[in-house]
Amino acid sequence: MEVSININGTAETHDVEPRLLLVHFIREKAGLRGTHWGCDTSNCGTCVVWLDGKPVKSCTVFAAMADGHEVRTVEGLDQGGQLDPVQEGFMECHGLQCGFCTPGMLMTARALLDANPDPTDPEIREAISGQLCRCTGYENIVRSVRWAAEKEAGGPVTESETPVEAKA
Amino acid sequence: MQVPAPFTYERATSVEHAIELLGQLGPEARVVAGGHSLIPMMKLRLARPDALVDINDLGAELAQIRVDGDALVIGALARHADVLASAVVGEHFPIFHDAERVIADPVVRNFGTVGGSLCQADPAEDLAAVFAALDAVAVLRGAAGVREVRVRELHVGPYETVLAPDELMLELRVPIRPGGGSAYEKVERRVGDYPVAAAGAAVWLDGDTVRDVGIGLTAVGAEHFTAPAAEEALRGQPATEESFQAAARLAAEHCNPSADQRGPVDYKRHLAAELTTRALRRAAARARGQEA
Ligand SMILES: Cc1cc2nc3c(=O)[nH]c(=O)nc-3n(C[C@H](O)[C@H](O)[C@H](O)COP(=O)(O)OP(=O)(O)OC[C@H]3O[C@@H](n4cnc5c(N)ncnc54)[C@H](O)[C@@H]3O)c2cc1C
């Protein structure tokens, strides 16, 4: 069947089987490899993209279900080459090591800050609670998101030279 | 890569259209709502529908949350996140917010639906216990017309409901009665997991007497997700810790948990009693206006 999905503002129209998952449509048909494909069981969250403005796990949605709808992936975060503050935050605060979970984390973080520009640390942890990171222990991801929130609020940002402060 | 078996895909443009499609496509066709239970089962080929009828475009008809007369109405296509965000739901039945906060994770809650949860009939589904405690009614529609079924009579076994193959769940109606309070208590191994055990309670008080009570249990093999013996024993009793514990013991005795990776039978039975007590305690406190 022909499926047409607006991904990051560009119409992607491809002839696919109805059983093709959205994550594979994005990666294999649209060629956008920023979205990762992980556990395939909707547990790890690395495949999170926005569907009509809301984060969803794209390994658990058929591409056909997104036909005629809007998807935003990690490639759609920057604006004309200017990184989104959440992307900057992950760089500044060492919010990733291997980077496998990062695309999903970034998409969820962006949605969180759009809905709640000044989240508490527990709110950040709750927002990413359906996503797994095996490198950072989440600490630096939380700091990265807070960095982005502070930058967007025009306030002080966490110093970049103290990214992985060990907890006593 | 987990690849489901092939199927044809149809998208419904109205409730009538969905029912018509289900009728045309036959008993091997399935509705897909959020897909967050069905797609994992299709990937494992535990489900192999010939055709899917996608109802996600029917939000205007099927995703409303509103008060209608003396009932709270929740559309079958309401997402978990919609229920959690709804002030009117929290005002009448805080049990929903207790439960929705611990169902799956925030991203899954953006897409999984209330109707999908109930129709999936997973023996560990949280909302089955919530709607059973509240004695809600499911409104179903098929080619033969509309009918209402108590949620307590909806599930006939694990992964099995009374819905005919061409029937669609439209909405859930929860009766609103004065003097009530409700609460949900769940133990899970980690965020986003189904419960080891969970209990929901709704209590209506006349002064310090339990006028009426509903108890829902999930993941512990309680028939229809209910505890009728415990409810019966508690009706007309003083709303005290002692009577809550006595009722909870009955609830635990009458359930039938099985051992699995989430825990052994005696632990689950212990949880059934403890969580029922806690849910009754909080529901009563809320009925008295002592707790939000
Ligand atoms: C990672 C993860 C964690 C989860 N954790 C929990 C948890 O902790 N507790 C819990 O209770 N649940 C949990 N779930 C399940 C989740 O709540 C359900 O997947 C979801 O709500 C089911 O709804 P759906 O819209 O996705 O249903 P679907 O998968 O679309 O459908 C499920 C079934 O219902 C049928 N159906 C759906 N809508 C209708 C309708 N309107 N009329 C007739 N039939 C219909 C379908 O044909 C199918 O048979 C979890 C799921 C995932 C993926």
PDB file of N, CA, C and O in Angstrom, chain A residues 10-60:
ATOM      1  N   THR A  10       8.874  17.107   5.466  1.00  0.00           N
ATOM      2  CA  THR A  10       9.015  16.600   4.107  1.00  0.00           C
ATOM      3  C   THR A  10       8.106  15.397   3.919  1.00  0.00           C
ATOM      4  O   THR A  10       8.113  14.480   4.744  1.00  0.00           O
ATOM      5  N   ALA A  11       7.342  15.385   2.819  1.00  0.00           N
ATOM      6  CA  ALA A  11       6.459  14.237   2.567  1.00  0.00           C
ATOM      7  C   ALA A  11       7.301  13.059   2.109  1.00  0.00           C
ATOM      8  O   ALA A  11       8.077  13.169   1.163  1.00  0.00           O
ATOM      9  N   GLU A  12       7.160  11.932   2.784  1.00  0.00           N
ATOM     10  CA  GLU A  12       7.845  10.695   2.397  1.00  0.00           C
ATOM     11  C   GLU A  12       6.762   9.723   1.949  1.00  0.00           C
ATOM     12  O   GLU A  12       5.961   9.262   2.763  1.00  0.00           O
ATOM     13  N   THR A  13       6.743   9.425   0.667  1.00  0.00           N
ATOM     14  CA  THR A  13       5.710   8.543   0.128  1.00  0.00           C
ATOM     15  C   THR A  13       6.372   7.281  -0.410  1.00  0.00           C
ATOM     16  O   THR A  13       7.269   7.368  -1.250  1.00  0.00           O
ATOM     17  N   HIS A  14       5.958   6.133   0.113  1.00  0.00           N
ATOM     18  CA  HIS A  14       6.584   4.879  -0.308  1.00  0.00           C
ATOM     19  C   HIS A  14       5.540   3.777  -0.363  1.00  0.00           C
ATOM     20  O   HIS A  14       4.557   3.798   0.368  1.00  0.00           O
ATOM     21  N   ASP A  15       5.800   2.810  -1.240  1.00  0.00           N
ATOM     22  CA  ASP A  15       4.924   1.659  -1.346  1.00  0.00           C
ATOM     23  C   ASP A  15       5.447   0.604  -0.375  1.00  0.00           C
ATOM     24  O   ASP A  15       6.573   0.121  -0.534  1.00  0.00           O
ATOM     25  N   VAL A  16       4.653   0.294   0.640  1.00  0.00           N
ATOM     26  CA  VAL A  16       5.150  -0.614   1.686  1.00  0.00           C
ATOM     27  C   VAL A  16       4.093  -1.670   2.023  1.00  0.00           C
ATOM     28  O   VAL A  16       2.916  -1.525   1.697  1.00  0.00           O
ATOM     29  N   GLU A  17       4.553  -2.712   2.719  1.00  0.00           N
ATOM     30  CA  GLU A  17       3.609  -3.695   3.258  1.00  0.00           C
ATOM     31  C   GLU A  17       2.961  -3.099   4.501  1.00  0.00           C
ATOM     32  O   GLU A  17       3.622  -2.403   5.274  1.00  0.00           O
ATOM     33  N   PRO A  18       1.685  -3.421   4.742  1.00  0.00           N
ATOM     34  CA  PRO A  18       1.026  -2.887   5.944  1.00  0.00           C
ATOM     35  C   PRO A  18       1.747  -3.279   7.233  1.00  0.00           C
ATOM     36  O   PRO A  18       1.643  -2.603   8.240  1.00  0.00           O
ATOM     37  N   ARG A  19       2.506  -4.394   7.191  1.00  0.00           N
ATOM     38  CA  ARG A  19       3.145  -4.833   8.433  1.00  0.00           C
ATOM     39  C   ARG A  19       4.456  -4.099   8.724  1.00  0.00           C
ATOM     40  O   ARG A  19       5.125  -4.409   9.698  1.00  0.00           O
ATOM     41  N   LEU A  20       4.853  -3.159   7.863  1.00  0.00           N
ATOM     42  CA  LEU A  20       6.094  -2.410   8.123  1.00  0.00           C
ATOM     43  C   LEU A  20       5.901  -1.497   9.339  1.00  0.00           C
ATOM     44  O   LEU A  20       4.956  -0.719   9.400  1.00  0.00           O
ATOM     45  N   LEU A  21       6.828  -1.582  10.270  1.00  0.00           N
ATOM     46  CA  LEU A  21       6.739  -0.735  11.458  1.00  0.00           C
ATOM     47  C   LEU A  21       7.234   0.670  11.142  1.00  0.00           C
ATOM     48  O   LEU A  21       8.099   0.869  10.277  1.00  0.00           O
ATOM     49  N   LEU A  22       6.699   1.641  11.874  1.00  0.00           N
ATOM     50  CA  LEU A  22       7.070   3.030  11.637  1.00  0.00           C
ATOM     51  C   LEU A  22       8.585   3.230  11.756  1.00  0.00           C
ATOM     52  O   LEU A  22       9.183   3.947  10.954  1.00  0.00           O
ATOM     53  N   VAL A  23       9.219   2.584  12.738  1.00  0.00           N
ATOM     54  CA  VAL A  23      10.661   2.780  12.907  1.00  0.00           C
ATOM     55  C   VAL A  23      11.418   2.364  11.642  1.00  0.00           C
ATOM     56  O   VAL A  23      12.386   3.028  11.240  1.00  0.00           O
ATOM     57  N   HIS A  24      10.967   1.297  10.973  1.00  0.00           N
ATOM     58  CA  HIS A  24      11.661   0.845   9.767  1.00  0.00           C
ATOM     59  C   HIS A  24      11.324   1.733   8.567  1.00  0.00           C
ATOM     60  O   HIS A  24      12.158   1.920   7.685  1.00  0.00           O
ATOM     61  N   PHE A  25      10.117   2.270   8.543  1.00  0.00           N
ATOM     62  CA  PHE A  25       9.776   3.235   7.492  1.00  0.00           C
ATOM     63  C   PHE A  25      10.725   4.434   7.582  1.00  0.00           C
ATOM     64  O   PHE A  25      11.288   4.891   6.594  1.00  0.00           O
ATOM     65  N   ILE A  26      10.911   4.919   8.802  1.00  0.00           N
ATOM     66  CA  ILE A  26      11.757   6.093   9.010  1.00  0.00           C
ATOM     67  C   ILE A  26      13.212   5.785   8.619  1.00  0.00           C
ATOM     68  O   ILE A  26      13.856   6.558   7.908  1.00  0.00           O
ATOM     69  N   ARG A  27      13.709   4.633   9.064  1.00  0.00           N
ATOM     70  CA  ARG A  27      15.123   4.321   8.836  1.00  0.00           C
ATOM     71  C   ARG A  27      15.399   3.833   7.415  1.00  0.00           C
ATOM     72  O   ARG A  27      16.343   4.286   6.771  1.00  0.00           O
ATOM     73  N   GLU A  28      14.562   2.902   6.943  1.00  0.00           N
ATOM     74  CA  GLU A  28      14.878   2.235   5.668  1.00  0.00           C
ATOM     75  C   GLU A  28      14.255   2.938   4.464  1.00  0.00           C
ATOM     76  O   GLU A  28      14.851   2.966   3.398  1.00  0.00           O
ATOM     77  N   LYS A  29      13.053   3.465   4.617  1.00  0.00           N
ATOM     78  CA  LYS A  29      12.394   4.087   3.462  1.00  0.00           C
ATOM     79  C   LYS A  29      12.769   5.558   3.360  1.00  0.00           C
ATOM     80  O   LYS A  29      13.123   6.044   2.297  1.00  0.00           O
ATOM     81  N   ALA A  30      12.686   6.276   4.484  1.00  0.00           N
ATOM     82  CA  ALA A  30      13.024   7.690   4.440  1.00  0.00           C
ATOM     83  C   ALA A  30      14.536   7.902   4.606  1.00  0.00           C
ATOM     84  O   ALA A  30      15.031   9.014   4.405  1.00  0.00           O
ATOM     85  N   GLY A  31      15.251   6.850   4.989  1.00  0.00           N
ATOM     86  CA  GLY A  31      16.707   6.955   5.104  1.00  0.00           C
ATOM     87  C   GLY A  31      17.181   7.809   6.269  1.00  0.00           C
ATOM     88  O   GLY A  31      18.304   8.298   6.268  1.00  0.00           O
ATOM     89  N   LEU A  32      16.341   7.990   7.252  1.00  0.00           N
ATOM     90  CA  LEU A  32      16.730   8.792   8.417  1.00  0.00           C
ATOM     91  C   LEU A  32      17.166   7.841   9.524  1.00  0.00           C
ATOM     92  O   LEU A  32      16.343   7.260  10.224  1.00  0.00           O
ATOM     93  N   ARG A  33      18.492   7.696   9.659  1.00  0.00           N
ATOM     94  CA  ARG A  33      19.027   6.694  10.579  1.00  0.00           C
ATOM     95  C   ARG A  33      19.271   7.249  11.987  1.00  0.00           C
ATOM     96  O   ARG A  33      19.845   6.563  12.822  1.00  0.00           O
ATOM     97  N   GLY A  34      18.862   8.488  12.212  1.00  0.00           N
ATOM     98  CA  GLY A  34      19.018   9.045  13.553  1.00  0.00           C
ATOM     99  C   GLY A  34      18.155   8.316  14.565  1.00  0.00           C
ATOM    100  O   GLY A  34      18.565   8.080  15.699  1.00  0.00           O
ATOM    101  N   THR A  35      16.958   7.936  14.156  1.00  0.00           N
ATOM    102  CA  THR A  35      16.084   7.172  15.038  1.00  0.00           C
ATOM    103  C   THR A  35      16.633   5.760  15.155  1.00  0.00           C
ATOM    104  O   THR A  35      16.872   5.109  14.140  1.00  0.00           O
ATOM    105  N   HIS A  36      16.849   5.304  16.367  1.00  0.00           N
ATOM    106  CA  HIS A  36      17.424   3.966  16.538  1.00  0.00           C
ATOM    107  C   HIS A  36      16.345   2.925  16.763  1.00  0.00           C
ATOM    108  O   HIS A  36      15.237   3.235  17.187  1.00  0.00           O
ATOM    109  N   TRP A  37      16.739   1.703  16.476  1.00  0.00           N
ATOM    110  CA  TRP A  37      15.831   0.576  16.630  1.00  0.00           C
ATOM    111  C   TRP A  37      16.477  -0.354  17.648  1.00  0.00           C
ATOM    112  O   TRP A  37      17.579  -0.840  17.436  1.00  0.00           O
ATOM    113  N   GLY A  38      15.805  -0.545  18.792  1.00  0.00           N
ATOM    114  CA  GLY A  38      16.449  -1.250  19.892  1.00  0.00           C
ATOM    115  C   GLY A  38      15.804  -2.553  20.249  1.00  0.00           C
ATOM    116  O   GLY A  38      15.969  -3.556  19.557  1.00  0.00           O
ATOM    117  N   CYS A  39      15.002  -2.542  21.323  1.00  0.00           N
ATOM    118  CA  CYS A  39      14.520  -3.800  21.911  1.00  0.00           C
ATOM    119  C   CYS A  39      13.407  -4.452  21.106  1.00  0.00           C
ATOM    120  O   CYS A  39      13.166  -5.637  21.222  1.00  0.00           O
ATOM    121  N   ASP A  40      12.710  -3.649  20.294  1.00  0.00           N
ATOM    122  CA  ASP A  40      11.590  -4.158  19.505  1.00  0.00           C
ATOM    123  C   ASP A  40      10.401  -4.585  20.379  1.00  0.00           C
ATOM    124  O   ASP A  40       9.491  -5.252  19.906  1.00  0.00           O
ATOM    125  N   THR A  41      10.402  -4.231  21.640  1.00  0.00           N
ATOM    126  CA  THR A  41       9.310  -4.644  22.542  1.00  0.00           C
ATOM    127  C   THR A  41       8.717  -3.452  23.290  1.00  0.00           C
ATOM    128  O   THR A  41       8.102  -3.617  24.338  1.00  0.00           O
ATOM    129  N   SER A  42       8.929  -2.253  22.798  1.00  0.00           N
ATOM    130  CA  SER A  42       8.441  -1.007  23.410  1.00  0.00           C
ATOM    131  C   SER A  42       8.897  -0.809  24.851  1.00  0.00           C
ATOM    132  O   SER A  42       8.231  -0.174  25.635  1.00  0.00           O
ATOM    133  N   ASN A  43      10.049  -1.352  25.183  1.00  0.00           N
ATOM    134  CA  ASN A  43      10.581  -1.142  26.526  1.00  0.00           C
ATOM    135  C   ASN A  43      11.735  -0.140  26.571  1.00  0.00           C
ATOM    136  O   ASN A  43      11.857   0.596  27.538  1.00  0.00           O
ATOM    137  N   CYS A  44      12.598  -0.117  25.528  1.00  0.00           N
ATOM    138  CA  CYS A  44      13.843   0.649  25.681  1.00  0.00           C
ATOM    139  C   CYS A  44      13.707   2.108  25.301  1.00  0.00           C
ATOM    140  O   CYS A  44      14.445   2.950  25.805  1.00  0.00           O
ATOM    141  N   GLY A  45      12.822   2.431  24.367  1.00  0.00           N
ATOM    142  CA  GLY A  45      12.553   3.835  24.060  1.00  0.00           C
ATOM    143  C   GLY A  45      13.545   4.536  23.156  1.00  0.00           C
ATOM    144  O   GLY A  45      13.430   5.731  22.926  1.00  0.00           O
ATOM    145  N   THR A  46      14.509   3.815  22.572  1.00  0.00           N
ATOM    146  CA  THR A  46      15.438   4.511  21.682  1.00  0.00           C
ATOM    147  C   THR A  46      14.760   4.888  20.364  1.00  0.00           C
ATOM    148  O   THR A  46      15.221   5.756  19.640  1.00  0.00           O
ATOM    149  N   CYS A  47      13.626   4.252  20.046  1.00  0.00           N
ATOM    150  CA  CYS A  47      12.906   4.512  18.792  1.00  0.00           C
ATOM    151  C   CYS A  47      11.866   5.625  18.936  1.00  0.00           C
ATOM    152  O   CYS A  47      11.054   5.819  18.034  1.00  0.00           O
ATOM    153  N   VAL A  48      11.880   6.354  20.063  1.00  0.00           N
ATOM    154  CA  VAL A  48      10.843   7.373  20.268  1.00  0.00           C
ATOM    155  C   VAL A  48      10.942   8.493  19.225  1.00  0.00           C
ATOM    156  O   VAL A  48      12.016   9.057  19.003  1.00  0.00           O
ATOM    157  N   VAL A  49       9.809   8.750  18.568  1.00  0.00           N
ATOM    158  CA  VAL A  49       9.672   9.897  17.664  1.00  0.00           C
ATOM    159  C   VAL A  49       8.362  10.588  18.043  1.00  0.00           C
ATOM    160  O   VAL A  49       7.586  10.046  18.834  1.00  0.00           O
ATOM    161  N   TRP A  50       8.119  11.743  17.483  1.00  0.00           N
ATOM    162  CA  TRP A  50       6.828  12.383  17.720  1.00  0.00           C
ATOM    163  C   TRP A  50       5.861  11.967  16.615  1.00  0.00           C
ATOM    164  O   TRP A  50       6.201  12.004  15.433  1.00  0.00           O
ATOM    165  N   LEU A  51       4.658  11.608  17.026  1.00  0.00           N
ATOM    166  CA  LEU A  51       3.574  11.375  16.067  1.00  0.00           C
ATOM    167  C   LEU A  51       2.511  12.414  16.400  1.00  0.00           C
ATOM    168  O   LEU A  51       1.998  12.429  17.535  1.00  0.00           O
ATOM    169  N   ASP A  52       2.240  13.303  15.459  1.00  0.00           N
ATOM    170  CA  ASP A  52       1.313  14.415  15.696  1.00  0.00           C
ATOM    171  C   ASP A  52       1.638  15.138  17.011  1.00  0.00           C
ATOM    172  O   ASP A  52       0.750  15.431  17.814  1.00  0.00           O
ATOM    173  N   GLY A  53       2.913  15.378  17.224  1.00  0.00           N
ATOM    174  CA  GLY A  53       3.326  16.215  18.360  1.00  0.00           C
ATOM    175  C   GLY A  53       3.550  15.496  19.670  1.00  0.00           C
ATOM    176  O   GLY A  53       3.932  16.121  20.653  1.00  0.00           O
ATOM    177  N   LYS A  54       3.312  14.179  19.706  1.00  0.00           N
ATOM    178  CA  LYS A  54       3.488  13.453  20.971  1.00  0.00           C
ATOM    179  C   LYS A  54       4.508  12.334  20.823  1.00  0.00           C
ATOM    180  O   LYS A  54       4.480  11.602  19.823  1.00  0.00           O
ATOM    181  N   PRO A  55       5.383  12.169  21.809  1.00  0.00           N
ATOM    182  CA  PRO A  55       6.352  11.075  21.724  1.00  0.00           C
ATOM    183  C   PRO A  55       5.667   9.703  21.743  1.00  0.00           C
ATOM    184  O   PRO A  55       4.787   9.469  22.581  1.00  0.00           O
ATOM    185  N   VAL A  56       6.048   8.843  20.812  1.00  0.00           N
ATOM    186  CA  VAL A  56       5.553   7.463  20.797  1.00  0.00           C
ATOM    187  C   VAL A  56       6.720   6.534  20.474  1.00  0.00           C
ATOM    188  O   VAL A  56       7.736   6.958  19.920  1.00  0.00           O
ATOM    189  N   LYS A  57       6.544   5.257  20.812  1.00  0.00           N
ATOM    190  CA  LYS A  57       7.570   4.260  20.521  1.00  0.00           C
ATOM    191  C   LYS A  57       7.305   3.712  19.128  1.00  0.00           C
ATOM    192  O   LYS A  57       6.338   2.993  18.906  1.00  0.00           O
ATOM    193  N   SER A  58       8.174   4.075  18.168  1.00  0.00           N
ATOM    194  CA  SER A  58       7.859   3.810  16.757  1.00  0.00           C
ATOM    195  C   SER A  58       8.050   2.341  16.373  1.00  0.00           C
ATOM    196  O   SER A  58       7.712   1.959  15.258  1.00  0.00           O
ATOM    197  N   CYS A  59       8.548   1.510  17.294  1.00  0.00           N
ATOM    198  CA  CYS A  59       8.606   0.067  17.010  1.00  0.00           C
ATOM    199  C   CYS A  59       7.255  -0.576  17.284  1.00  0.00           C
ATOM    200  O   CYS A  59       7.075  -1.766  17.033  1.00  0.00           O
ATOM    201  N   THR A  60       6.311   0.187  17.828  1.00  0.00           N
ATOM    202  CA  THR A  60       5.019  -0.395  18.190  1.00  0.00           C
ATOM    203  C   THR A  60       3.876   0.363  17.509  1.00  0.00           C
ATOM    204  O   THR A  60       2.764   0.464  18.020  1.00  0.00           O
TER     205      THR A  60
END
